[in-house]
Amino acid sequence: MRVFVDCDPGIDDAVALAYLAARPEVEIVGVGAVFGNNSVDVTADNALRLLALYGRPGVPVAVGAARPLVQAPRLAEHVHGDNGLGDVELPAPSEKPVAESAAELLVRLVRESPGEIDVLAVGPLTNLAIALGLEPELPGLVRRLVVMGGAVRVPGNVASHTEANINNDPEAAEAVFGAGFDLDLIALDITMKTVATPEWLAELKEVPGERAERTSAFLDFYAEFYTGIFGVRQCAMHDPLAAAVLVDPHLVTESFEAPLRVELSGRLTRGMTVADLRQRPARDDRRPARVITEVAEAAFLGLMLDALR
Ligand code: BDR
Ligand code: CA
């Protein structure tokens, strides 16, 4: 399968890249970087460093949006470290980002191979919204879109009702949700209950090799932050779970379909992901997304560990 990754690495973005890179059947056709967990210069640089670490040098990395479509940017150094990778230093990249923007690279690739490329979007959706502006037929050119973002039936993480990726660019997310993609949503509904447990983190520490060692060091930083939320030393696996659902859809054991919208004006709810959850929702011309609500957690964690061995 051929995958374009749009991301803001970011510790869990890094682990998502590790998952994809370890799978021989996955061709990573390009990576778009976006602001989010850090500035776009840092996230693009991290993408290059991570592709080298995980054995996929040569993948084109394109710099994308430095800020949201409308609001001011907010970054997340307190969650991902000053360098976006838990303050773990990886060797400086030997490659540079390509000259095209992330949106331009995505549009060119899907025009060259219509219906063949899947997109994994695990950062703010700004690059995808810009790509939709460049190519309104994008939803028909992309095979499948898997998005990590939103909090549908659970509390948010950056505010009471909002998840970071959607909150970082609500206008972009609304444009993407309304565009008609074949879309799977990996929201906090599933990622906050599919965690790297203390036992799993301990098992990872025993895995030899640079990839596992570095990833374990990233996750040490992440688990430190998440200990304040879970009360135990474990961490969410937001972006890796989205990568896993893309590559291994059989991991999904429960989901529901609903059209998604993003609240753009609420005083308390701007950035909220809204699904019509009524038994008999009103007629809606928006294509429904598949919201993942249960996965085979042990199988996912096993596959994640395999990817780092
Ligand atoms: C999402 O926000 C980012 O900080 C993470 O990388 C993930 O994509 C979780 O809310
Ligand atoms: Ca991310």
PDB file of C-alpha atoms and ligand atoms in Angstrom:
ATOM      1  CA  MET A   1       0.000   0.000   0.000  1.00  0.00           C
ATOM      2  CA  ARG A   2       1.092   3.562  -0.706  1.00  0.00           C
ATOM      3  CA  VAL A   3       0.775   6.091   2.117  1.00  0.00           C
ATOM      4  CA  PHE A   4       1.199   9.853   2.378  1.00  0.00           C
ATOM      5  CA  VAL A   5       1.712  10.953   5.990  1.00  0.00           C
ATOM      6  CA  ASP A   6       0.762  14.430   7.139  1.00  0.00           C
ATOM      7  CA  CYS A   7       2.140  14.994  10.621  1.00  0.00           C
ATOM      8  CA  ASP A   8       3.624  17.292  13.272  1.00  0.00           C
ATOM      9  CA  PRO A   9       6.329  15.152  14.931  1.00  0.00           C
ATOM     10  CA  GLY A  10       5.822  15.022  17.923  1.00  0.00           C
ATOM     11  CA  ILE A  11       6.508  11.922  19.991  1.00  0.00           C
ATOM     12  CA  ASP A  12       3.448   9.912  19.049  1.00  0.00           C
ATOM     13  CA  ASP A  13       3.821  10.993  15.413  1.00  0.00           C
ATOM     14  CA  ALA A  14       7.341   9.521  15.624  1.00  0.00           C
ATOM     15  CA  VAL A  15       5.960   6.204  16.837  1.00  0.00           C
ATOM     16  CA  ALA A  16       3.369   6.242  14.034  1.00  0.00           C
ATOM     17  CA  LEU A  17       6.187   6.649  11.511  1.00  0.00           C
ATOM     18  CA  ALA A  18       8.001   3.732  13.150  1.00  0.00           C
ATOM     19  CA  TYR A  19       4.909   1.554  12.714  1.00  0.00           C
ATOM     20  CA  LEU A  20       4.617   2.370   9.004  1.00  0.00           C
ATOM     21  CA  ALA A  21       8.347   2.197   8.308  1.00  0.00           C
ATOM     22  CA  ALA A  22       8.625  -1.288   9.777  1.00  0.00           C
ATOM     23  CA  ARG A  23       6.099  -2.730   7.358  1.00  0.00           C
ATOM     24  CA  PRO A  24       7.593  -3.857   4.059  1.00  0.00           C
ATOM     25  CA  GLU A  25       4.217  -3.669   2.314  1.00  0.00           C
ATOM     26  CA  VAL A  26       3.977   0.063   3.104  1.00  0.00           C
ATOM     27  CA  GLU A  27       5.541   2.515   0.677  1.00  0.00           C
ATOM     28  CA  ILE A  28       5.697   5.948   2.304  1.00  0.00           C
ATOM     29  CA  VAL A  29       5.299   8.115  -0.798  1.00  0.00           C
ATOM     30  CA  GLY A  30       5.727  11.413   0.990  1.00  0.00           C
ATOM     31  CA  VAL A  31       5.552  13.173   4.312  1.00  0.00           C
ATOM     32  CA  GLY A  32       3.981  16.578   4.831  1.00  0.00           C
ATOM     33  CA  ALA A  33       4.944  18.513   7.923  1.00  0.00           C
ATOM     34  CA  VAL A  34       2.630  20.935   9.663  1.00  0.00           C
ATOM     35  CA  PHE A  35       2.878  23.184  12.729  1.00  0.00           C
ATOM     36  CA  GLY A  36       1.302  21.720  15.855  1.00  0.00           C
ATOM     37  CA  ASN A  37       3.413  19.985  18.426  1.00  0.00           C
ATOM     38  CA  ASN A  38       6.175  22.399  17.413  1.00  0.00           C
ATOM     39  CA  SER A  39       6.870  24.938  14.656  1.00  0.00           C
ATOM     40  CA  VAL A  40       6.745  23.558  11.123  1.00  0.00           C
ATOM     41  CA  ASP A  41      10.509  23.994  10.683  1.00  0.00           C
ATOM     42  CA  VAL A  42      11.077  21.733  13.671  1.00  0.00           C
ATOM     43  CA  THR A  43       8.438  19.175  12.686  1.00  0.00           C
ATOM     44  CA  ALA A  44       9.839  18.939   9.117  1.00  0.00           C
ATOM     45  CA  ASP A  45      13.358  18.539  10.466  1.00  0.00           C
ATOM     46  CA  ASN A  46      12.107  15.875  12.888  1.00  0.00           C
ATOM     47  CA  ALA A  47      10.371  14.026  10.053  1.00  0.00           C
ATOM     48  CA  LEU A  48      13.695  13.788   8.191  1.00  0.00           C
ATOM     49  CA  ARG A  49      15.546  12.630  11.312  1.00  0.00           C
ATOM     50  CA  LEU A  50      12.858  10.038  12.079  1.00  0.00           C
ATOM     51  CA  LEU A  51      12.744   8.612   8.557  1.00  0.00           C
ATOM     52  CA  ALA A  52      16.507   8.088   8.799  1.00  0.00           C
ATOM     53  CA  LEU A  53      16.194   6.484  12.246  1.00  0.00           C
ATOM     54  CA  TYR A  54      13.431   4.130  11.134  1.00  0.00           C
ATOM     55  CA  GLY A  55      15.202   3.093   7.936  1.00  0.00           C
ATOM     56  CA  ARG A  56      13.311   5.064   5.295  1.00  0.00           C
ATOM     57  CA  PRO A  57      15.762   7.665   4.015  1.00  0.00           C
ATOM     58  CA  GLY A  58      14.899   9.226   0.681  1.00  0.00           C
ATOM     59  CA  VAL A  59      11.192   9.720   1.362  1.00  0.00           C
ATOM     60  CA  PRO A  60      10.316  13.270   0.236  1.00  0.00           C
ATOM     61  CA  VAL A  61       9.488  15.520   3.174  1.00  0.00           C
ATOM     62  CA  ALA A  62       7.640  18.749   2.386  1.00  0.00           C
ATOM     63  CA  VAL A  63       7.246  21.739   4.653  1.00  0.00           C
ATOM     64  CA  GLY A  64       3.598  22.667   5.105  1.00  0.00           C
ATOM     65  CA  ALA A  65       1.581  25.243   6.967  1.00  0.00           C
ATOM     66  CA  ALA A  66       3.315  27.287   9.652  1.00  0.00           C
ATOM     67  CA  ARG A  67       0.010  28.434  11.146  1.00  0.00           C
ATOM     68  CA  PRO A  68      -3.709  27.683  11.117  1.00  0.00           C
ATOM     69  CA  LEU A  69      -6.025  29.109   8.440  1.00  0.00           C
ATOM     70  CA  VAL A  70      -7.614  31.658  10.767  1.00  0.00           C
ATOM     71  CA  GLN A  71      -6.507  31.646  14.388  1.00  0.00           C
ATOM     72  CA  ALA A  72      -3.074  32.139  15.945  1.00  0.00           C
ATOM     73  CA  PRO A  73      -0.895  29.003  16.353  1.00  0.00           C
ATOM     74  CA  ARG A  74      -0.411  27.249  19.699  1.00  0.00           C
ATOM     75  CA  LEU A  75       2.400  24.733  20.111  1.00  0.00           C
ATOM     76  CA  ALA A  76       2.856  21.888  22.630  1.00  0.00           C
ATOM     77  CA  GLU A  77       6.442  21.838  23.891  1.00  0.00           C
ATOM     78  CA  HIS A  78       5.202  20.952  27.371  1.00  0.00           C
ATOM     79  CA  VAL A  79       3.882  17.640  25.994  1.00  0.00           C
ATOM     80  CA  HIS A  80       6.555  16.771  23.410  1.00  0.00           C
ATOM     81  CA  GLY A  81       9.679  18.603  24.645  1.00  0.00           C
ATOM     82  CA  ASP A  82      11.470  21.667  23.304  1.00  0.00           C
ATOM     83  CA  ASN A  83      12.630  19.751  20.208  1.00  0.00           C
ATOM     84  CA  GLY A  84       9.317  17.911  19.753  1.00  0.00           C
ATOM     85  CA  LEU A  85      10.976  14.561  20.481  1.00  0.00           C
ATOM     86  CA  GLY A  86      11.143  14.511  24.247  1.00  0.00           C
ATOM     87  CA  ASP A  87      14.486  16.368  24.201  1.00  0.00           C
ATOM     88  CA  VAL A  88      16.118  13.246  22.749  1.00  0.00           C
ATOM     89  CA  GLU A  89      18.679  14.382  20.167  1.00  0.00           C
ATOM     90  CA  LEU A  90      18.718  12.477  16.880  1.00  0.00           C
ATOM     91  CA  PRO A  91      21.523  13.007  14.342  1.00  0.00           C
ATOM     92  CA  ALA A  92      21.016  16.034  12.096  1.00  0.00           C
ATOM     93  CA  PRO A  93      19.408  15.018   8.797  1.00  0.00           C
ATOM     94  CA  SER A  94      21.579  14.557   5.737  1.00  0.00           C
ATOM     95  CA  GLU A  95      18.623  15.384   3.496  1.00  0.00           C
ATOM     96  CA  LYS A  96      16.602  18.550   3.052  1.00  0.00           C
ATOM     97  CA  PRO A  97      12.880  19.098   2.574  1.00  0.00           C
ATOM     98  CA  VAL A  98      11.721  19.218  -1.034  1.00  0.00           C
ATOM     99  CA  ALA A  99      10.870  22.544  -2.689  1.00  0.00           C
ATOM    100  CA  GLU A 100       7.116  21.833  -2.996  1.00  0.00           C
ATOM    101  CA  SER A 101       4.828  22.639  -0.090  1.00  0.00           C
ATOM    102  CA  ALA A 102       3.157  19.733   1.719  1.00  0.00           C
ATOM    103  CA  ALA A 103      -0.157  20.502  -0.008  1.00  0.00           C
ATOM    104  CA  GLU A 104       1.505  20.712  -3.431  1.00  0.00           C
ATOM    105  CA  LEU A 105       3.349  17.423  -2.898  1.00  0.00           C
ATOM    106  CA  LEU A 106       0.159  15.639  -1.821  1.00  0.00           C
ATOM    107  CA  VAL A 107      -1.835  16.984  -4.756  1.00  0.00           C
ATOM    108  CA  ARG A 108       0.856  16.071  -7.281  1.00  0.00           C
ATOM    109  CA  LEU A 109       1.236  12.530  -5.918  1.00  0.00           C
ATOM    110  CA  VAL A 110      -2.496  11.742  -5.925  1.00  0.00           C
ATOM    111  CA  ARG A 111      -2.957  13.237  -9.387  1.00  0.00           C
ATOM    112  CA  GLU A 112      -0.160  10.974 -10.640  1.00  0.00           C
ATOM    113  CA  SER A 113      -1.744   7.892  -8.993  1.00  0.00           C
ATOM    114  CA  PRO A 114      -5.476   8.539  -8.644  1.00  0.00           C
ATOM    115  CA  GLY A 115      -7.245   6.245  -6.179  1.00  0.00           C
ATOM    116  CA  GLU A 116      -4.014   4.529  -5.122  1.00  0.00           C
ATOM    117  CA  ILE A 117      -2.722   6.569  -2.190  1.00  0.00           C
ATOM    118  CA  ASP A 118      -3.962   6.495   1.401  1.00  0.00           C
ATOM    119  CA  VAL A 119      -3.447   9.522   3.614  1.00  0.00           C
ATOM    120  CA  LEU A 120      -2.654   9.342   7.307  1.00  0.00           C
ATOM    121  CA  ALA A 121      -3.277  12.736   8.923  1.00  0.00           C
ATOM    122  CA  VAL A 122      -2.038  12.943  12.488  1.00  0.00           C
ATOM    123  CA  GLY A 123      -1.571  16.684  12.972  1.00  0.00           C
ATOM    124  CA  PRO A 124      -3.705  19.781  12.467  1.00  0.00           C
ATOM    125  CA  LEU A 125      -5.565  19.445   9.157  1.00  0.00           C
ATOM    126  CA  THR A 126      -4.262  22.694   7.638  1.00  0.00           C
ATOM    127  CA  ASN A 127      -2.197  21.066   4.861  1.00  0.00           C
ATOM    128  CA  LEU A 128      -5.176  18.975   3.766  1.00  0.00           C
ATOM    129  CA  ALA A 129      -7.453  22.005   3.715  1.00  0.00           C
ATOM    130  CA  ILE A 130      -4.923  23.887   1.577  1.00  0.00           C
ATOM    131  CA  ALA A 131      -4.650  20.851  -0.705  1.00  0.00           C
ATOM    132  CA  LEU A 132      -8.450  20.896  -1.098  1.00  0.00           C
ATOM    133  CA  GLY A 133      -8.134  24.509  -2.236  1.00  0.00           C
ATOM    134  CA  LEU A 134      -5.552  23.465  -4.835  1.00  0.00           C
ATOM    135  CA  GLU A 135      -7.502  20.389  -5.953  1.00  0.00           C
ATOM    136  CA  PRO A 136     -11.224  20.246  -5.106  1.00  0.00           C
ATOM    137  CA  GLU A 137     -11.359  16.658  -6.472  1.00  0.00           C
ATOM    138  CA  LEU A 138      -8.901  15.531  -3.779  1.00  0.00           C
ATOM    139  CA  PRO A 139     -11.437  13.271  -1.955  1.00  0.00           C
ATOM    140  CA  GLY A 140     -11.911  11.273  -5.157  1.00  0.00           C
ATOM    141  CA  LEU A 141      -8.176  11.041  -5.822  1.00  0.00           C
ATOM    142  CA  VAL A 142      -7.254   9.819  -2.320  1.00  0.00           C
ATOM    143  CA  ARG A 143      -8.104   6.174  -1.629  1.00  0.00           C
ATOM    144  CA  ARG A 144      -8.716   6.401   2.097  1.00  0.00           C
ATOM    145  CA  LEU A 145      -8.083   9.062   4.734  1.00  0.00           C
ATOM    146  CA  VAL A 146      -7.400   8.161   8.358  1.00  0.00           C
ATOM    147  CA  VAL A 147      -7.414  11.116  10.727  1.00  0.00           C
ATOM    148  CA  MET A 148      -6.272  11.199  14.337  1.00  0.00           C
ATOM    149  CA  GLY A 149      -8.318  13.922  15.909  1.00  0.00           C
ATOM    150  CA  GLY A 150     -11.418  14.921  17.782  1.00  0.00           C
ATOM    151  CA  ALA A 151     -13.294  13.928  20.895  1.00  0.00           C
ATOM    152  CA  VAL A 152     -16.751  12.740  19.908  1.00  0.00           C
ATOM    153  CA  ARG A 153     -18.339  11.142  22.992  1.00  0.00           C
ATOM    154  CA  VAL A 154     -15.577  11.863  25.514  1.00  0.00           C
ATOM    155  CA  PRO A 155     -13.960  14.985  26.996  1.00  0.00           C
ATOM    156  CA  GLY A 156     -11.315  16.860  25.042  1.00  0.00           C
ATOM    157  CA  ASN A 157      -7.645  17.110  25.931  1.00  0.00           C
ATOM    158  CA  VAL A 158      -6.703  20.740  25.287  1.00  0.00           C
ATOM    159  CA  ALA A 159     -10.051  22.065  26.537  1.00  0.00           C
ATOM    160  CA  SER A 160     -13.243  20.540  27.896  1.00  0.00           C
ATOM    161  CA  HIS A 161     -14.669  19.722  24.455  1.00  0.00           C
ATOM    162  CA  THR A 162     -11.733  19.885  22.083  1.00  0.00           C
ATOM    163  CA  GLU A 163      -8.875  17.662  20.989  1.00  0.00           C
ATOM    164  CA  ALA A 164      -5.514  19.223  20.012  1.00  0.00           C
ATOM    165  CA  ASN A 165      -5.384  18.467  16.262  1.00  0.00           C
ATOM    166  CA  ILE A 166      -8.890  19.768  15.608  1.00  0.00           C
ATOM    167  CA  ASN A 167      -8.532  22.640  18.062  1.00  0.00           C
ATOM    168  CA  ASN A 168      -5.293  23.715  16.374  1.00  0.00           C
ATOM    169  CA  ASP A 169      -7.186  24.476  13.164  1.00  0.00           C
ATOM    170  CA  PRO A 170     -10.967  24.123  13.450  1.00  0.00           C
ATOM    171  CA  GLU A 171     -11.651  25.758  10.066  1.00  0.00           C
ATOM    172  CA  ALA A 172      -9.310  23.329   8.315  1.00  0.00           C
ATOM    173  CA  ALA A 173     -10.866  20.325  10.072  1.00  0.00           C
ATOM    174  CA  GLU A 174     -14.371  21.459   9.127  1.00  0.00           C
ATOM    175  CA  ALA A 175     -13.307  21.762   5.480  1.00  0.00           C
ATOM    176  CA  VAL A 176     -11.804  18.260   5.518  1.00  0.00           C
ATOM    177  CA  PHE A 177     -14.795  16.655   7.287  1.00  0.00           C
ATOM    178  CA  GLY A 178     -17.152  18.225   4.738  1.00  0.00           C
ATOM    179  CA  ALA A 179     -15.148  17.373   1.632  1.00  0.00           C
ATOM    180  CA  GLY A 180     -16.428  13.828   1.049  1.00  0.00           C
ATOM    181  CA  PHE A 181     -13.358  11.684   1.823  1.00  0.00           C
ATOM    182  CA  ASP A 182     -13.622   7.999   2.690  1.00  0.00           C
ATOM    183  CA  LEU A 183     -12.668   8.881   6.256  1.00  0.00           C
ATOM    184  CA  ASP A 184     -11.877   6.934   9.413  1.00  0.00           C
ATOM    185  CA  LEU A 185     -11.653   8.989  12.599  1.00  0.00           C
ATOM    186  CA  ILE A 186      -9.369   7.887  15.406  1.00  0.00           C
ATOM    187  CA  ALA A 187     -10.509  10.233  18.142  1.00  0.00           C
ATOM    188  CA  LEU A 188      -9.749  10.467  21.850  1.00  0.00           C
ATOM    189  CA  ASP A 189     -12.734   8.113  22.268  1.00  0.00           C
ATOM    190  CA  ILE A 190     -10.408   5.267  21.353  1.00  0.00           C
ATOM    191  CA  THR A 191      -6.898   6.659  21.839  1.00  0.00           C
ATOM    192  CA  MET A 192      -7.335   7.483  25.523  1.00  0.00           C
ATOM    193  CA  LYS A 193      -8.237   3.886  26.273  1.00  0.00           C
ATOM    194  CA  THR A 194      -5.614   2.266  24.045  1.00  0.00           C
ATOM    195  CA  VAL A 195      -2.520   3.100  26.019  1.00  0.00           C
ATOM    196  CA  ALA A 196       1.095   2.026  26.267  1.00  0.00           C
ATOM    197  CA  THR A 197       0.889   0.401  29.684  1.00  0.00           C
ATOM    198  CA  PRO A 198       3.735   0.409  32.234  1.00  0.00           C
ATOM    199  CA  GLU A 199       4.334  -3.266  31.338  1.00  0.00           C
ATOM    200  CA  TRP A 200       4.501  -2.522  27.616  1.00  0.00           C
ATOM    201  CA  LEU A 201       6.890   0.393  28.188  1.00  0.00           C
ATOM    202  CA  ALA A 202       9.072  -1.903  30.325  1.00  0.00           C
ATOM    203  CA  GLU A 203       9.061  -4.556  27.599  1.00  0.00           C
ATOM    204  CA  LEU A 204      10.116  -1.961  25.017  1.00  0.00           C
ATOM    205  CA  LYS A 205      13.091  -1.033  27.214  1.00  0.00           C
ATOM    206  CA  GLU A 206      14.387  -4.594  26.835  1.00  0.00           C
ATOM    207  CA  VAL A 207      14.309  -4.488  23.034  1.00  0.00           C
ATOM    208  CA  PRO A 208      17.858  -4.020  21.706  1.00  0.00           C
ATOM    209  CA  GLY A 209      18.761  -1.682  18.872  1.00  0.00           C
ATOM    210  CA  GLU A 210      18.814   2.021  18.194  1.00  0.00           C
ATOM    211  CA  ARG A 211      15.233   2.308  16.948  1.00  0.00           C
ATOM    212  CA  ALA A 212      13.766   0.784  20.074  1.00  0.00           C
ATOM    213  CA  GLU A 213      16.163   2.621  22.388  1.00  0.00           C
ATOM    214  CA  ARG A 214      15.400   6.033  20.940  1.00  0.00           C
ATOM    215  CA  THR A 215      11.671   5.365  20.803  1.00  0.00           C
ATOM    216  CA  SER A 216      11.729   4.226  24.401  1.00  0.00           C
ATOM    217  CA  ALA A 217      13.486   7.473  25.339  1.00  0.00           C
ATOM    218  CA  PHE A 218      10.839   9.535  23.478  1.00  0.00           C
ATOM    219  CA  LEU A 219       8.092   7.643  25.272  1.00  0.00           C
ATOM    220  CA  ASP A 220       9.754   8.147  28.674  1.00  0.00           C
ATOM    221  CA  PHE A 221       9.198  11.882  28.215  1.00  0.00           C
ATOM    222  CA  TYR A 222       5.631  11.353  26.963  1.00  0.00           C
ATOM    223  CA  ALA A 223       4.769   9.004  29.822  1.00  0.00           C
ATOM    224  CA  GLU A 224       6.040  11.604  32.278  1.00  0.00           C
ATOM    225  CA  PHE A 225       3.470  14.081  30.917  1.00  0.00           C
ATOM    226  CA  TYR A 226       0.683  11.481  30.804  1.00  0.00           C
ATOM    227  CA  THR A 227       1.327  10.314  34.355  1.00  0.00           C
ATOM    228  CA  GLY A 228      -0.262  13.604  35.398  1.00  0.00           C
ATOM    229  CA  ILE A 229      -3.409  12.604  33.502  1.00  0.00           C
ATOM    230  CA  PHE A 230      -3.679   8.839  34.094  1.00  0.00           C
ATOM    231  CA  GLY A 231      -2.179   8.726  37.579  1.00  0.00           C
ATOM    232  CA  VAL A 232       0.031   5.837  36.431  1.00  0.00           C
ATOM    233  CA  ARG A 233       3.177   5.872  34.311  1.00  0.00           C
ATOM    234  CA  GLN A 234       1.666   5.120  30.922  1.00  0.00           C
ATOM    235  CA  CYS A 235       0.838   7.125  27.821  1.00  0.00           C
ATOM    236  CA  ALA A 236      -1.736   7.453  25.087  1.00  0.00           C
ATOM    237  CA  MET A 237      -0.834   6.123  21.628  1.00  0.00           C
ATOM    238  CA  HIS A 238      -2.893   8.531  19.527  1.00  0.00           C
ATOM    239  CA  ASP A 239      -1.001   8.662  16.240  1.00  0.00           C
ATOM    240  CA  PRO A 240       0.409   5.092  16.230  1.00  0.00           C
ATOM    241  CA  LEU A 241      -3.121   3.757  16.640  1.00  0.00           C
ATOM    242  CA  ALA A 242      -4.212   5.742  13.586  1.00  0.00           C
ATOM    243  CA  ALA A 243      -1.279   4.270  11.625  1.00  0.00           C
ATOM    244  CA  ALA A 244      -2.257   0.793  12.803  1.00  0.00           C
ATOM    245  CA  VAL A 245      -5.904   1.208  11.794  1.00  0.00           C
ATOM    246  CA  LEU A 246      -4.742   2.335   8.360  1.00  0.00           C
ATOM    247  CA  VAL A 247      -2.389  -0.599   7.817  1.00  0.00           C
ATOM    248  CA  ASP A 248      -4.265  -3.253   9.806  1.00  0.00           C
ATOM    249  CA  PRO A 249      -7.988  -2.431   9.560  1.00  0.00           C
ATOM    250  CA  HIS A 250      -8.856  -5.821  11.100  1.00  0.00           C
ATOM    251  CA  LEU A 251      -7.776  -4.338  14.460  1.00  0.00           C
ATOM    252  CA  VAL A 252     -11.056  -2.391  14.534  1.00  0.00           C
ATOM    253  CA  THR A 253     -13.721  -4.302  16.443  1.00  0.00           C
ATOM    254  CA  GLU A 254     -16.399  -1.600  16.792  1.00  0.00           C
ATOM    255  CA  SER A 255     -17.246   1.636  15.041  1.00  0.00           C
ATOM    256  CA  PHE A 256     -20.194   3.759  14.028  1.00  0.00           C
ATOM    257  CA  GLU A 257     -20.847   6.006  11.086  1.00  0.00           C
ATOM    258  CA  ALA A 258     -21.860   9.635  11.334  1.00  0.00           C
ATOM    259  CA  PRO A 259     -21.328  12.858   9.445  1.00  0.00           C
ATOM    260  CA  LEU A 260     -18.833  15.026  11.339  1.00  0.00           C
ATOM    261  CA  ARG A 261     -18.765  18.768  11.819  1.00  0.00           C
ATOM    262  CA  VAL A 262     -16.550  21.129  13.759  1.00  0.00           C
ATOM    263  CA  GLU A 263     -17.992  23.859  15.965  1.00  0.00           C
ATOM    264  CA  LEU A 264     -16.485  27.119  14.746  1.00  0.00           C
ATOM    265  CA  SER A 265     -18.204  29.724  16.856  1.00  0.00           C
ATOM    266  CA  GLY A 266     -19.070  28.347  20.300  1.00  0.00           C
ATOM    267  CA  ARG A 267     -17.744  30.418  23.186  1.00  0.00           C
ATOM    268  CA  LEU A 268     -16.949  27.272  25.157  1.00  0.00           C
ATOM    269  CA  THR A 269     -16.993  24.724  22.359  1.00  0.00           C
ATOM    270  CA  ARG A 270     -15.056  26.186  19.410  1.00  0.00           C
ATOM    271  CA  GLY A 271     -13.033  23.306  17.975  1.00  0.00           C
ATOM    272  CA  MET A 272     -15.438  20.624  19.198  1.00  0.00           C
ATOM    273  CA  THR A 273     -16.031  17.650  16.878  1.00  0.00           C
ATOM    274  CA  VAL A 274     -19.772  17.212  16.534  1.00  0.00           C
ATOM    275  CA  ALA A 275     -21.430  13.985  15.365  1.00  0.00           C
ATOM    276  CA  ASP A 276     -25.180  13.558  15.139  1.00  0.00           C
ATOM    277  CA  LEU A 277     -25.594  10.610  17.512  1.00  0.00           C
ATOM    278  CA  ARG A 278     -29.379  10.347  17.347  1.00  0.00           C
ATOM    279  CA  GLN A 279     -30.850   6.944  16.503  1.00  0.00           C
ATOM    280  CA  ARG A 280     -32.544   8.538  13.537  1.00  0.00           C
ATOM    281  CA  PRO A 281     -30.414  11.507  12.582  1.00  0.00           C
ATOM    282  CA  ALA A 282     -31.769  14.196  10.318  1.00  0.00           C
ATOM    283  CA  ARG A 283     -31.174  13.820   6.591  1.00  0.00           C
ATOM    284  CA  ASP A 284     -27.651  14.994   5.890  1.00  0.00           C
ATOM    285  CA  ASP A 285     -25.839  15.480   2.605  1.00  0.00           C
ATOM    286  CA  ARG A 286     -22.454  15.178   4.267  1.00  0.00           C
ATOM    287  CA  ARG A 287     -20.708  11.828   3.692  1.00  0.00           C
ATOM    288  CA  PRO A 288     -20.496   9.992   7.039  1.00  0.00           C
ATOM    289  CA  ALA A 289     -17.133   9.172   8.592  1.00  0.00           C
ATOM    290  CA  ARG A 290     -16.367   5.938  10.404  1.00  0.00           C
ATOM    291  CA  VAL A 291     -15.660   6.715  14.075  1.00  0.00           C
ATOM    292  CA  ILE A 292     -13.618   3.946  15.661  1.00  0.00           C
ATOM    293  CA  THR A 293     -14.802   3.040  19.163  1.00  0.00           C
ATOM    294  CA  GLU A 294     -13.120  -0.302  19.962  1.00  0.00           C
ATOM    295  CA  VAL A 295      -9.910  -1.997  18.772  1.00  0.00           C
ATOM    296  CA  ALA A 296      -8.063  -5.216  19.568  1.00  0.00           C
ATOM    297  CA  GLU A 297      -5.754  -3.503  22.038  1.00  0.00           C
ATOM    298  CA  ALA A 298      -3.397  -6.373  22.848  1.00  0.00           C
ATOM    299  CA  ALA A 299      -2.929  -7.167  19.161  1.00  0.00           C
ATOM    300  CA  PHE A 300      -2.155  -3.512  18.423  1.00  0.00           C
ATOM    301  CA  LEU A 301       0.434  -3.285  21.205  1.00  0.00           C
ATOM    302  CA  GLY A 302       2.001  -6.528  20.000  1.00  0.00           C
ATOM    303  CA  LEU A 303       2.261  -5.201  16.433  1.00  0.00           C
ATOM    304  CA  MET A 304       3.685  -1.931  17.744  1.00  0.00           C
ATOM    305  CA  LEU A 305       6.388  -3.799  19.642  1.00  0.00           C
ATOM    306  CA  ASP A 306       7.149  -5.950  16.595  1.00  0.00           C
ATOM    307  CA  ALA A 307       7.641  -2.774  14.585  1.00  0.00           C
ATOM    308  CA  LEU A 308      10.356  -1.629  16.978  1.00  0.00           C
ATOM    309  CA  ARG A 309      12.207  -4.949  17.223  1.00  0.00           C
TER     310      ARG A 309
HETATM  311  C1  BDR B   1      -2.803  14.673  19.027  1.00  0.00           C
HETATM  312  O1  BDR B   1      -2.210  15.922  19.346  1.00  0.00           O
HETATM  313  C2  BDR B   1      -0.834  15.884  19.181  1.00  0.00           C
HETATM  314  O2  BDR B   1      -0.186  16.521  20.237  1.00  0.00           O
HETATM  315  C3  BDR B   1      -0.458  14.428  19.099  1.00  0.00           C
HETATM  316  O3  BDR B   1       0.687  14.244  18.299  1.00  0.00           O
HETATM  317  C4  BDR B   1      -1.677  13.800  18.500  1.00  0.00           C
HETATM  318  O4  BDR B   1      -1.646  13.860  17.096  1.00  0.00           O
HETATM  319  C5  BDR B   1      -3.499  14.119  20.245  1.00  0.00           C
HETATM  320  O5  BDR B   1      -4.508  14.978  20.685  1.00  0.00           O
HETATM  321 CA    CA B   2       0.436  14.427  15.942  1.00  0.00          CA
END
